[in-house]
Tab-separated table of N, CA, C and O in Angstrom:
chain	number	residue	atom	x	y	z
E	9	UNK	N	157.088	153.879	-53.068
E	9	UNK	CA	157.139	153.458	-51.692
E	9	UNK	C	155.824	153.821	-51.022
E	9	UNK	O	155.274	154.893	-51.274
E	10	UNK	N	155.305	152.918	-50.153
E	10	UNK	CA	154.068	153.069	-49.263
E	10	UNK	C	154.283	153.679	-48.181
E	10	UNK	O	155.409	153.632	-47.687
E	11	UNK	N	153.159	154.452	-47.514
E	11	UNK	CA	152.871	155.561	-46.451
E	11	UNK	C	153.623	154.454	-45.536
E	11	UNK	O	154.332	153.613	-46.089
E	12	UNK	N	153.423	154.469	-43.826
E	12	UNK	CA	153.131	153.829	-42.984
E	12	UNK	C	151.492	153.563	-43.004
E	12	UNK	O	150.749	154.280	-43.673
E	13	UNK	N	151.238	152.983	-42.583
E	13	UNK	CA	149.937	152.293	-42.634
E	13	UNK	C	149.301	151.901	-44.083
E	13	UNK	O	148.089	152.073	-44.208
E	14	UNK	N	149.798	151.554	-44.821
E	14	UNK	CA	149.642	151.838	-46.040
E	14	UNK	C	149.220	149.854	-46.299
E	14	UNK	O	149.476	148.999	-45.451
E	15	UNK	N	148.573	149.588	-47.627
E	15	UNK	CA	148.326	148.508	-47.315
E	15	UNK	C	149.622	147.492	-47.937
E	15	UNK	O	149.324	146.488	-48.583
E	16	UNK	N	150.760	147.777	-47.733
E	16	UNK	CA	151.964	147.004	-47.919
E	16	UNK	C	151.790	145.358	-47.378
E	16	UNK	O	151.824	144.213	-47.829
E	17	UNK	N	151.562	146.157	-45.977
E	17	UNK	CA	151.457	144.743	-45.404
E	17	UNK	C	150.208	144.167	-44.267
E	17	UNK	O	150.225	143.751	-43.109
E	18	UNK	N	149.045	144.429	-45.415
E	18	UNK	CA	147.854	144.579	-44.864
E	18	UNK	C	147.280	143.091	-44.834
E	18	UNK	O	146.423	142.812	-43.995
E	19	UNK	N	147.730	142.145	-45.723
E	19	UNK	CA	147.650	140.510	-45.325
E	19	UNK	C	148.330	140.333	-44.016
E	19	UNK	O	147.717	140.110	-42.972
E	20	UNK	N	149.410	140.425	-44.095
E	20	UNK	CA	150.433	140.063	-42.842
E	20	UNK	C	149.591	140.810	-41.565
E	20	UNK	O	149.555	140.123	-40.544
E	21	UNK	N	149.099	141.764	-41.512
E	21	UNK	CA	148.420	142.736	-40.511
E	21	UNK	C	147.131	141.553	-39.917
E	21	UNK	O	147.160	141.093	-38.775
E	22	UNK	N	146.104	141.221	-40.895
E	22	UNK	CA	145.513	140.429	-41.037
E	22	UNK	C	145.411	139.157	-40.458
E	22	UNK	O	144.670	138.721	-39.577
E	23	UNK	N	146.251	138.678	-41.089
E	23	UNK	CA	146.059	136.981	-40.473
E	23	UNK	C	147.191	137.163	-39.051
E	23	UNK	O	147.480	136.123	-38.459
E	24	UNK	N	147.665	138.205	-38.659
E	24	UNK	CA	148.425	138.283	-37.470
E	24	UNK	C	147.040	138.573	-36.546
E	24	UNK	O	146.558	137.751	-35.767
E	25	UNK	N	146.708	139.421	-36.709
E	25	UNK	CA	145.489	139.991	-35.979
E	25	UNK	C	143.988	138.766	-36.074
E	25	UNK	O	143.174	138.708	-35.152
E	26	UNK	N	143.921	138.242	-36.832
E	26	UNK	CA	143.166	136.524	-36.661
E	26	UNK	C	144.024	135.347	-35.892
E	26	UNK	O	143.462	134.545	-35.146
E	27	UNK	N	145.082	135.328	-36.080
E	27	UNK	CA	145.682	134.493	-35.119
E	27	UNK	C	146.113	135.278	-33.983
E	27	UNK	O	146.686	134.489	-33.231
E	28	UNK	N	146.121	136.352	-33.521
E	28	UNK	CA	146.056	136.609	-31.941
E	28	UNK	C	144.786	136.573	-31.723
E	28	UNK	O	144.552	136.946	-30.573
E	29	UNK	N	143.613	136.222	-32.452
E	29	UNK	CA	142.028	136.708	-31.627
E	29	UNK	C	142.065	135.077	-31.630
E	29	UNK	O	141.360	134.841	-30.649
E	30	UNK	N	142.437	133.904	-32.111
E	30	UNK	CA	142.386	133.027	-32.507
E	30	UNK	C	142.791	132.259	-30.952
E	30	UNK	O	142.189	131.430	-30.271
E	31	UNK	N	144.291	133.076	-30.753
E	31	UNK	CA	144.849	131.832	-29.560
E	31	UNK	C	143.842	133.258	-28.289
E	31	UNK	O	143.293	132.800	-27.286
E	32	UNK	N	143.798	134.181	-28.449
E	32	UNK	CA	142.653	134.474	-27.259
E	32	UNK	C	141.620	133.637	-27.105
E	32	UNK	O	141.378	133.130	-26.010
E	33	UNK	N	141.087	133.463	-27.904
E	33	UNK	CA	139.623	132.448	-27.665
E	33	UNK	C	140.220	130.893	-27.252
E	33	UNK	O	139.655	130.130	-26.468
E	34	UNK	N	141.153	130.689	-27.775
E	34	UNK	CA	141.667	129.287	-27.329
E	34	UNK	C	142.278	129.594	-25.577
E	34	UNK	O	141.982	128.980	-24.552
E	35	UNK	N	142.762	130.207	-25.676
E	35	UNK	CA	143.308	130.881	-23.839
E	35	UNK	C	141.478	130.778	-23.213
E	35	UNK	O	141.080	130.051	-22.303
E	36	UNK	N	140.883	131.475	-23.811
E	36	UNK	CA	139.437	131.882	-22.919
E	36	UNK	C	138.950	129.933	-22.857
E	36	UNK	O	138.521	129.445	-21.811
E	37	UNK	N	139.040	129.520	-23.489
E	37	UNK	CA	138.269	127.499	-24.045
E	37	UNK	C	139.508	126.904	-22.620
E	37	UNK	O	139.074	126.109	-21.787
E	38	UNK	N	140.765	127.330	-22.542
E	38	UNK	CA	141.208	126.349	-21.669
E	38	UNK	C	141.548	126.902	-20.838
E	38	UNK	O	142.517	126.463	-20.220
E	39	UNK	N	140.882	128.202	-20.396
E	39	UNK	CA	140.929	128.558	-19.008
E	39	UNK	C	139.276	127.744	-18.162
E	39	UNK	O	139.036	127.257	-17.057
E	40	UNK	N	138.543	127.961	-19.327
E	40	UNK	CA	137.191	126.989	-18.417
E	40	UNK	C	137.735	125.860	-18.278
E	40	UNK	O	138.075	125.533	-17.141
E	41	UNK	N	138.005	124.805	-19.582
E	41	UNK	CA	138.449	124.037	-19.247
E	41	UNK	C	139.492	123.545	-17.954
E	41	UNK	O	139.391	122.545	-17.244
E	42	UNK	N	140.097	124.185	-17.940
E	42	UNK	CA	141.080	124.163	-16.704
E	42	UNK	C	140.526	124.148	-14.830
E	42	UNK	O	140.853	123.498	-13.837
E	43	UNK	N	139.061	125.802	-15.277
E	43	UNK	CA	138.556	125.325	-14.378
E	43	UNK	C	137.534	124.154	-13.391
E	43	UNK	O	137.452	123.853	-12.200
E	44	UNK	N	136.845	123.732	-14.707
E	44	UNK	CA	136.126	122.271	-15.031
E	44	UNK	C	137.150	121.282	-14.298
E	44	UNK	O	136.891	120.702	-13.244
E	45	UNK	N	138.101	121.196	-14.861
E	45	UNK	CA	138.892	120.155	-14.304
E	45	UNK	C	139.287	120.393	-13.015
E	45	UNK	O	139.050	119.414	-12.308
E	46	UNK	N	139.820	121.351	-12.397
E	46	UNK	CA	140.348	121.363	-10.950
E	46	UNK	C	139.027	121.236	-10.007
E	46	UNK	O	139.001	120.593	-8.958
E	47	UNK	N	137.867	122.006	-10.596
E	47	UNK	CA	136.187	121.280	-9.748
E	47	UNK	C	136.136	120.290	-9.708
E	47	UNK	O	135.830	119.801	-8.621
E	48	UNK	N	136.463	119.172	-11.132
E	48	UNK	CA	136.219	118.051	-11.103
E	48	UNK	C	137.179	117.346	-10.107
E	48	UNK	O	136.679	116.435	-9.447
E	49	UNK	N	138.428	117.625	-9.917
E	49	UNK	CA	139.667	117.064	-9.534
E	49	UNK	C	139.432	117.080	-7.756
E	49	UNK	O	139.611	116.077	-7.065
E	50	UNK	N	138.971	118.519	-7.172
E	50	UNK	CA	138.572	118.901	-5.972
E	50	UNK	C	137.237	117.950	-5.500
E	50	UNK	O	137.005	117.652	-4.328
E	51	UNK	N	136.753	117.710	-6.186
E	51	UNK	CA	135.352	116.549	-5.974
E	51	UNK	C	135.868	115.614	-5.642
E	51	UNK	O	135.768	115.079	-4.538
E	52	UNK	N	136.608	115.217	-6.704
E	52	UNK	CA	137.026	113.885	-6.268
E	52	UNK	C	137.713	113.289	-5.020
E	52	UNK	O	137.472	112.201	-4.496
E	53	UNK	N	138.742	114.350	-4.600
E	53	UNK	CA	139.704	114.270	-3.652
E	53	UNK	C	138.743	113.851	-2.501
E	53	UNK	O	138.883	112.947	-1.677
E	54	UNK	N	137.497	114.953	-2.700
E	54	UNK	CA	136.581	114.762	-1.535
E	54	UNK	C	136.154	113.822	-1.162
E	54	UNK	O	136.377	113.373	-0.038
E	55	UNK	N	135.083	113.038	-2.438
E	55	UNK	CA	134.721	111.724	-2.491
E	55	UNK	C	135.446	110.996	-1.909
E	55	UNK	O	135.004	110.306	-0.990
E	56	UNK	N	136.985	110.940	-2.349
E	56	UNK	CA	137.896	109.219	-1.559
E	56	UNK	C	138.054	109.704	-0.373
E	56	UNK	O	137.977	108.895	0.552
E	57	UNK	N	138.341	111.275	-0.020
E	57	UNK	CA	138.077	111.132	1.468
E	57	UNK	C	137.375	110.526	2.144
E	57	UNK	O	137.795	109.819	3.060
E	58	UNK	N	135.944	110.685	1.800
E	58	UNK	CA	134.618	110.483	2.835
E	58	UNK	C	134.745	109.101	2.288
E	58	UNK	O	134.070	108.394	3.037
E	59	UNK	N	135.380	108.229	1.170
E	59	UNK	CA	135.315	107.238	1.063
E	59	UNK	C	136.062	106.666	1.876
E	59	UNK	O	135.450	106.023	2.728
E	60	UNK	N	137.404	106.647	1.962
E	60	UNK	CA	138.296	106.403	3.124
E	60	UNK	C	137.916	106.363	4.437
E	60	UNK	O	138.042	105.398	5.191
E	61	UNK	N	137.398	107.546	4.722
E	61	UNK	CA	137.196	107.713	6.229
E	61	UNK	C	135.313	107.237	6.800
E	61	UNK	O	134.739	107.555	7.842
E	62	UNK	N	134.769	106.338	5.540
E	62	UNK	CA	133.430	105.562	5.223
E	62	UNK	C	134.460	103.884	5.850
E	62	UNK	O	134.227	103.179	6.832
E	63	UNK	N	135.404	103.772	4.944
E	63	UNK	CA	135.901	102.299	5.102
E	63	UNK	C	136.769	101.904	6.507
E	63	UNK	O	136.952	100.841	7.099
E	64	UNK	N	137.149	103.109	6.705
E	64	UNK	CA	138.448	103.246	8.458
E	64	UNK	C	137.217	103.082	9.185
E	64	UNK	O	137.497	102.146	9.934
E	65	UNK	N	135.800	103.474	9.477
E	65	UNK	CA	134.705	103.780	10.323
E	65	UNK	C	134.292	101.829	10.354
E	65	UNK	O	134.155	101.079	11.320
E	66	UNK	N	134.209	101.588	9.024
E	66	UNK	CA	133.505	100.374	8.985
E	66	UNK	C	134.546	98.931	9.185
E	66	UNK	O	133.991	97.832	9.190
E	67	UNK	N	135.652	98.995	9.302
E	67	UNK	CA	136.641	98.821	9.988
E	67	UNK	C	136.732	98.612	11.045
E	67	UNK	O	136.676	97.538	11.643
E	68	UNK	N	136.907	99.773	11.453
E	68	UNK	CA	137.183	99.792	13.097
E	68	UNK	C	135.927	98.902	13.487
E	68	UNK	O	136.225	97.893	14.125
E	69	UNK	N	134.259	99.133	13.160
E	69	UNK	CA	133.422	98.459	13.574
E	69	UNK	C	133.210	96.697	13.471
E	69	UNK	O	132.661	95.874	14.205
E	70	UNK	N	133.839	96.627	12.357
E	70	UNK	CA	134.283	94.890	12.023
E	70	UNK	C	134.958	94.566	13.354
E	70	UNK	O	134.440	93.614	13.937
E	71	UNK	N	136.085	95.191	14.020
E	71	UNK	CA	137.400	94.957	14.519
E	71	UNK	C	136.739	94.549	15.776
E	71	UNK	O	136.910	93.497	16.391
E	72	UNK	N	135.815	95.718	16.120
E	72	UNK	CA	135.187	95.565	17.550
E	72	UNK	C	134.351	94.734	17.715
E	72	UNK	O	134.292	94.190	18.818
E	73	UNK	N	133.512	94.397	16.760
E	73	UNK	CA	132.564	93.215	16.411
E	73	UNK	C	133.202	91.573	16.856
E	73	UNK	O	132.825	90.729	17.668
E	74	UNK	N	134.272	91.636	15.935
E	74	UNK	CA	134.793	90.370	15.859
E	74	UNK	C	136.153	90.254	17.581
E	74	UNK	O	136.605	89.218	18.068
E	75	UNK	N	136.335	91.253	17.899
E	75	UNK	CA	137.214	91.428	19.109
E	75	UNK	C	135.782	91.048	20.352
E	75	UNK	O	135.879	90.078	21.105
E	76	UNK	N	134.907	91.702	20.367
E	76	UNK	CA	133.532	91.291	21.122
E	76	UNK	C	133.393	89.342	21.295
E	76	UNK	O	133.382	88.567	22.252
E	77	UNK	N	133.306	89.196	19.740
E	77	UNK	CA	132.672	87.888	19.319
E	77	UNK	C	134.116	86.991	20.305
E	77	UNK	O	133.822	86.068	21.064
E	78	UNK	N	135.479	87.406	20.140
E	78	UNK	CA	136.055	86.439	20.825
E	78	UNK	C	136.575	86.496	22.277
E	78	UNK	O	137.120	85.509	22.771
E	79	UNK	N	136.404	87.678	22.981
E	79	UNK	CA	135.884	87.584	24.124
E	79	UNK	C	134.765	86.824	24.885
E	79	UNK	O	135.098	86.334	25.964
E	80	UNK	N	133.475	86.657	24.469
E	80	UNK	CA	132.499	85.921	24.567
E	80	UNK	C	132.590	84.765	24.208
E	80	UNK	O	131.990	83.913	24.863
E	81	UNK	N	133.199	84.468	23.308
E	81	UNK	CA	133.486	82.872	23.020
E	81	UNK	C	134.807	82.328	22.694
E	81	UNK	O	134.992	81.515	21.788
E	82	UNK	N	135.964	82.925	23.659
E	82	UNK	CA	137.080	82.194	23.416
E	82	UNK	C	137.600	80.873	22.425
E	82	UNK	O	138.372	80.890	21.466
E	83	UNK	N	136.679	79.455	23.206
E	83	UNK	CA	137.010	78.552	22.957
E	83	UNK	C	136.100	78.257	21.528
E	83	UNK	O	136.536	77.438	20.719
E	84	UNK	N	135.219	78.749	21.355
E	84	UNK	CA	134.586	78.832	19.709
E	84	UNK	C	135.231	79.336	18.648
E	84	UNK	O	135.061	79.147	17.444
E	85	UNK	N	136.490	80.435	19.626
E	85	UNK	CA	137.189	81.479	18.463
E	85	UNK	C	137.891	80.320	18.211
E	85	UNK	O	137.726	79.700	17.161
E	86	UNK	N	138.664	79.962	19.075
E	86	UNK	CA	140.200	78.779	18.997
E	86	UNK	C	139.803	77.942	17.803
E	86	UNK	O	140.488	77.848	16.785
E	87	UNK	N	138.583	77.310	18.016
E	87	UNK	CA	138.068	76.035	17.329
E	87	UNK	C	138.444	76.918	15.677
E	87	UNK	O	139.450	76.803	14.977
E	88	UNK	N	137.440	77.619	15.499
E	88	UNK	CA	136.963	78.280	14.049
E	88	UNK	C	138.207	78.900	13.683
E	88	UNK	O	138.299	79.063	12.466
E	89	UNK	N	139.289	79.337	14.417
E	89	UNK	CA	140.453	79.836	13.730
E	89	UNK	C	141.484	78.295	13.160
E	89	UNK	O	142.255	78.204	12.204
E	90	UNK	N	141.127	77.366	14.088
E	90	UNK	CA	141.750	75.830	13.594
E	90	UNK	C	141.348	75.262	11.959
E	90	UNK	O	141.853	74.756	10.957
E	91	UNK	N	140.241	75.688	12.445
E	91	UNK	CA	139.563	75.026	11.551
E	91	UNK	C	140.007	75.791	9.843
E	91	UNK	O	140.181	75.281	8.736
E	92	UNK	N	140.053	76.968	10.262
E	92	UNK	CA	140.310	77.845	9.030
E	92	UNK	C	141.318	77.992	8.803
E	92	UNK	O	141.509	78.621	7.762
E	93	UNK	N	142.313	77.627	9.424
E	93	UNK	CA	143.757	77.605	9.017
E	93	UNK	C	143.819	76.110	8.448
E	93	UNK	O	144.045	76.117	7.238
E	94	UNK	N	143.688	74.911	8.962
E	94	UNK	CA	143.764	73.486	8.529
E	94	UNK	C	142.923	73.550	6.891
E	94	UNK	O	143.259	72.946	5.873
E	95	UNK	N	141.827	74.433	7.067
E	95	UNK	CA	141.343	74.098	5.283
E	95	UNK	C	142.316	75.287	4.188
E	95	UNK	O	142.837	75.165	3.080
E	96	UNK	N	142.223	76.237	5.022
E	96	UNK	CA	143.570	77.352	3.784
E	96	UNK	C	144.955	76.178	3.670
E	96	UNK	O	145.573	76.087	2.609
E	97	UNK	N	145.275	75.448	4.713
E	97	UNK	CA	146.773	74.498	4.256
E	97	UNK	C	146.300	73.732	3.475
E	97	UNK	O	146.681	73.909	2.318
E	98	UNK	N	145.397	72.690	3.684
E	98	UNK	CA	144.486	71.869	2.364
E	98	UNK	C	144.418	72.777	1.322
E	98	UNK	O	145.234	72.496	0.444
E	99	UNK	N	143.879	73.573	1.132
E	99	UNK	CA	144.096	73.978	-0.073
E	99	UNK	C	145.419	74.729	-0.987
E	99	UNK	O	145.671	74.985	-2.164
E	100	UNK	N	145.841	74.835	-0.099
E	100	UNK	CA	147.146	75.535	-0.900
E	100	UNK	C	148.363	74.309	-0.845
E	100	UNK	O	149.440	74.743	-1.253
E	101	UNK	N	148.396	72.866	-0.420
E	101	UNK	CA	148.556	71.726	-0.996
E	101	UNK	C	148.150	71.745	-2.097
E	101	UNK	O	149.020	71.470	-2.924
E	102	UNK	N	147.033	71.987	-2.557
E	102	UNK	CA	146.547	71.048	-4.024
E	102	UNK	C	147.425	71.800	-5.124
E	102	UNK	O	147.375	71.445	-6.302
């Protein structure tokens, strides 16, 4: 019979002690990873913000543009909205 510590079960000791250093280094790989991604993820959020609130800005400025344009020219709006409705029905005939 073997001591305690004895090399009975000095494989088993072994590849236990390589596979816990094994999933440590894999824990340490997808904790960066993890943080990589939530930077990347936090960027992004940002981006469609300022993208969003880029397209609501340019928007609103269309709105006022074209709300301007038919104040000033009522009866030009009337015409050009006729006109653009009579060719969208022509075409969605064919």
């Amino acid at each position: 019979m073997n001591t305690p510590g004895s090399s009975e079960h000095a494989t088993t000791d072994r590849i236990s002690e390589r596979a816990h250093e094994t999933v440590d280094q894999a824990a340490k790989g997808a904790g960066k990873a993890e943080e990589r991604i939530r930077h990347g993820a936090a960027s992004a959020e940002e981006k469609a913000k300022e993208a969003g609130a880029k397209v609501k800005e340019q928007s609103e400025e269309a709105l006022q543009s074209v709300s301007g344009f038919v104040r000033e020219n009522p009866l030009l709006s009337l015409g050009l909205a006729f006109a653009a409705g009579t060719l969208v029905a022509a075409l969605r005939r064919r």
